[in-house]
Structure formats: structure tokens, C-alpha cells
Amino acid sequence: APLGITVQTAELTEAEETGTTFRENAYIKAKSACDETGLPCVADDSGLSIDYLNGEPGVYSARWAGGHDDADNNRKLVEKMKHVPQSERAAHFVSAIACVFPDGREIVVRGECPGVIIDAPRGGGGFGYDPYFLYEPLGKTFAEMTAEEKNAVSHRARAMERFAKEFAALTGITGK
């Protein structure tokens, strides 16, 4: 919106996320959509990365426990972290945003939000791992934050801010 661009969503063939990084999966989805539509297309890939677990669940965040079930994924999170000391619970949410243009130009950016994994869920908002992800500067989990608070600090907000700057620089579109 700040660039004065109308965004359209479309029912497209779902691209197979075969990448091993958020960046690769975001690019795969954007490239597939661009190839299918002939239009510049934007896609993202996001998830949780826990340092103690060597980056797990990573690109498998949505289906870490086997399906796309938040409750199952959170049960697995609690089980894997139950003996991990508080000092070793660093984690970060990651969002990679890719834009592919029909002429071959591309933008890929990354945003991260640092936090720690807590033992018990807090808050009723958000989705996924939000009740277990504590953003220490606010002393709140993502599930306890208002939409405005989360949008000010989240990995997606940080990636989108970078994306808007790179998009404007690449295209010359700077706003209304």
C-alpha cells in the first residue's frame, strides 16, 4: 500500500516446497506463480528456528509433527524442549519474501525476530508457535501481543519493510 500498488491474490497451482531454506522455498513459490501468471509475483516462507535444536523446526515448521496441526506441533515443541535450560532456549522467527518478475529480475529478503521458547503457553491470540515464543523486549509472547504490537516487531514486518525498500529501488516505484 505505501508504494501505491494493488496486490491481487490468485488461485494457482501449489508449488512444491523442495528447498532446504526459507529463502529457497519463497523463491520457488514466487517463480512458480510468475511462470503461471506472467506477472510479477511475491511469496514468502516463514517459520520458527530454535538454536538448541540446530534450527528445527525450520522450513518444516507448519508440518513438524507430520501434519499441518498447531496443537501437534506445539506438543512436539514442548517435548523436545522440556529438559533444555532457560539459558539455551534462544529462538527466532524467520520470514523470507521473494518477488520474481517476468523479465528475470528478482528480490529476496529476510526478516527475523529474536525470542526464547517458554515452557507453558501464554496468550490467546496468534497461531502456530506464538503462545510459546516470548519476545523479551515487550515481555510478551506473540500470542499475548496486539496485532499492532506484533506487526511492529515480527519477522514478517521486518522482511516486508526490507522488501518494500528493495522493490522501490529496483522498480523506481516510490509511492503514490
Coordinates of C-alpha atoms in Angstrom, one line a residue:
A1 CA 0.0 0.0 0.0
P2 CA 2.7 2.6 0.8
L3 CA 4.0 2.1 -2.8
G4 CA 0.6 2.6 -4.3
I5 CA 0.5 -0.9 -5.7
T6 CA -2.6 -3.0 -5.9
V7 CA -2.0 -6.6 -4.8
Q8 CA -4.1 -9.5 -6.2
T9 CA -4.3 -13.0 -4.8
A10 CA -4.9 -15.8 -7.1
E11 CA -5.8 -19.5 -7.1
L12 CA -2.6 -21.0 -8.5
T13 CA -1.0 -24.4 -8.8
E14 CA 0.6 -25.1 -5.4
A15 CA 4.4 -25.1 -5.9
E16 CA 6.2 -28.0 -4.2
E17 CA 8.4 -26.6 -1.5
T18 CA 11.6 -28.6 -2.1
G19 CA 14.0 -26.0 -0.8
T20 CA 16.1 -26.5 2.4
T21 CA 16.0 -22.8 3.4
F22 CA 13.2 -20.3 3.8
R23 CA 14.9 -18.3 1.0
E24 CA 14.8 -21.2 -1.4
N25 CA 11.1 -22.0 -0.7
A26 CA 10.0 -18.4 -1.0
Y27 CA 11.8 -18.2 -4.4
I28 CA 10.3 -21.5 -5.6
K29 CA 6.8 -20.3 -4.8
A30 CA 7.3 -16.8 -6.4
K31 CA 8.9 -18.2 -9.5
S32 CA 6.2 -20.8 -10.0
A33 CA 3.5 -18.1 -9.6
C34 CA 5.3 -15.8 -12.0
D35 CA 5.7 -18.6 -14.6
E36 CA 2.0 -19.4 -14.3
T37 CA 0.6 -15.9 -14.5
G38 CA 3.2 -13.9 -16.4
L39 CA 3.0 -11.2 -13.7
P40 CA 5.5 -10.2 -11.0
C41 CA 4.7 -12.4 -8.1
V42 CA 5.5 -12.3 -4.4
A43 CA 5.7 -15.2 -2.0
D44 CA 7.0 -15.9 1.4
D45 CA 8.2 -18.8 3.5
S46 CA 8.3 -18.4 7.3
G47 CA 8.9 -20.5 10.4
L48 CA 10.5 -21.0 13.7
S49 CA 14.2 -21.7 14.2
I50 CA 15.4 -22.9 17.6
D51 CA 19.1 -22.7 18.2
Y52 CA 19.3 -25.6 20.7
L53 CA 17.6 -27.8 18.1
N54 CA 20.0 -26.8 15.3
G55 CA 17.4 -24.7 13.6
E56 CA 14.4 -27.0 13.9
P57 CA 11.7 -26.9 13.0
G58 CA 12.9 -24.5 10.3
V59 CA 11.3 -25.0 6.9
Y60 CA 9.2 -27.8 8.3
S61 CA 7.6 -25.5 11.0
A62 CA 4.0 -26.0 9.7
R63 CA 4.3 -29.7 9.4
W64 CA 6.9 -30.6 12.0
A65 CA 4.8 -33.2 13.8
G66 CA 3.6 -34.7 10.5
G67 CA 0.6 -32.7 9.5
H68 CA -0.5 -29.1 9.5
D69 CA -1.7 -29.1 13.1
D70 CA -0.7 -26.4 15.5
A71 CA -1.6 -28.4 18.6
D72 CA 0.6 -31.4 17.5
N73 CA 3.4 -29.1 16.5
N74 CA 3.3 -27.4 19.9
R75 CA 3.2 -30.8 21.7
K76 CA 6.4 -31.8 19.9
L77 CA 8.0 -28.4 20.8
V78 CA 7.2 -28.9 24.5
E79 CA 8.5 -32.4 24.4
K80 CA 11.8 -31.5 22.6
M81 CA 12.4 -28.5 24.9
K82 CA 11.3 -30.0 28.3
H83 CA 14.9 -30.6 29.6
V84 CA 16.5 -27.6 27.9
P85 CA 17.7 -25.0 30.4
Q86 CA 16.3 -21.5 30.1
S87 CA 19.7 -20.1 29.1
E88 CA 19.7 -22.3 26.0
R89 CA 16.2 -21.6 24.7
A90 CA 17.0 -18.9 22.1
A91 CA 14.9 -19.0 19.0
H92 CA 13.9 -16.7 16.2
F93 CA 11.0 -16.5 13.8
V94 CA 12.2 -16.1 10.2
S95 CA 10.4 -14.8 7.1
A96 CA 11.8 -14.8 3.6
I97 CA 10.0 -12.9 0.9
A98 CA 10.7 -13.3 -2.7
C99 CA 9.5 -11.4 -5.8
V100 CA 10.1 -12.7 -9.3
F101 CA 9.4 -10.6 -12.3
P102 CA 8.7 -12.0 -15.8
D103 CA 11.9 -10.3 -17.2
G104 CA 14.0 -12.4 -14.7
R105 CA 14.6 -9.7 -12.1
E106 CA 14.2 -10.9 -8.5
I107 CA 14.2 -9.7 -5.0
V108 CA 14.7 -12.0 -2.0
V109 CA 14.8 -10.5 1.6
R110 CA 14.8 -12.0 5.1
G111 CA 13.4 -10.7 8.3
E112 CA 14.0 -12.2 11.8
C113 CA 12.6 -11.7 15.2
P114 CA 14.6 -13.0 18.2
G115 CA 12.9 -14.6 21.2
V116 CA 13.0 -17.5 23.6
I117 CA 10.9 -20.6 23.9
I118 CA 8.9 -20.8 27.2
D119 CA 7.6 -23.9 29.0
A120 CA 3.9 -23.1 29.1
P121 CA 1.7 -21.3 26.6
R122 CA 0.6 -17.7 27.2
G123 CA -2.0 -15.7 25.4
G124 CA -5.0 -16.4 23.2
G125 CA -4.0 -14.7 20.0
G126 CA -1.8 -15.5 17.1
F127 CA -1.3 -19.0 15.7
G128 CA 1.2 -21.8 15.5
Y129 CA 4.1 -21.4 18.0
D130 CA 3.0 -17.9 19.1
P131 CA 2.0 -18.9 22.6
Y132 CA 5.5 -20.4 23.3
F133 CA 7.5 -17.6 21.7
L134 CA 8.5 -14.9 24.1
Y135 CA 9.6 -11.6 22.7
E136 CA 11.7 -10.4 25.6
P137 CA 11.8 -6.6 24.9
L138 CA 8.0 -6.5 25.5
G139 CA 7.9 -9.4 28.0
K140 CA 5.1 -10.9 25.9
T141 CA 4.6 -13.9 23.8
F142 CA 3.4 -13.4 20.2
A143 CA 0.0 -14.7 21.3
E144 CA -0.2 -12.0 24.0
M145 CA 0.5 -9.1 21.7
T146 CA -2.0 -7.0 20.0
A147 CA -1.9 -7.1 16.2
E148 CA -0.2 -3.6 16.2
E149 CA 2.5 -4.8 18.7
K150 CA 3.2 -7.9 16.7
N151 CA 3.2 -6.1 13.3
A152 CA 5.8 -3.6 14.7
V153 CA 8.3 -6.3 15.6
S154 CA 7.6 -9.5 13.8
H155 CA 9.8 -11.3 11.3
R156 CA 7.2 -10.7 8.6
A157 CA 7.1 -7.0 9.4
R158 CA 10.9 -6.7 9.2
A159 CA 11.0 -8.7 6.0
M160 CA 8.2 -6.6 4.4
E161 CA 10.0 -3.4 5.4
R162 CA 13.1 -4.6 3.6
F163 CA 11.1 -5.9 0.7
A164 CA 9.4 -2.5 0.2
K165 CA 12.7 -0.7 0.1
E166 CA 14.3 -3.1 -2.3
F167 CA 11.2 -3.2 -4.5
A168 CA 11.2 0.6 -4.7
A169 CA 14.9 0.7 -5.5
L170 CA 14.6 -2.0 -8.2
T171 CA 11.4 -0.6 -9.9
G172 CA 11.6 3.1 -9.2
I173 CA 8.2 3.0 -7.7
T174 CA 8.3 5.0 -4.5
G175 CA 4.7 5.7 -3.6
K176 CA 1.5 7.4 -4.5

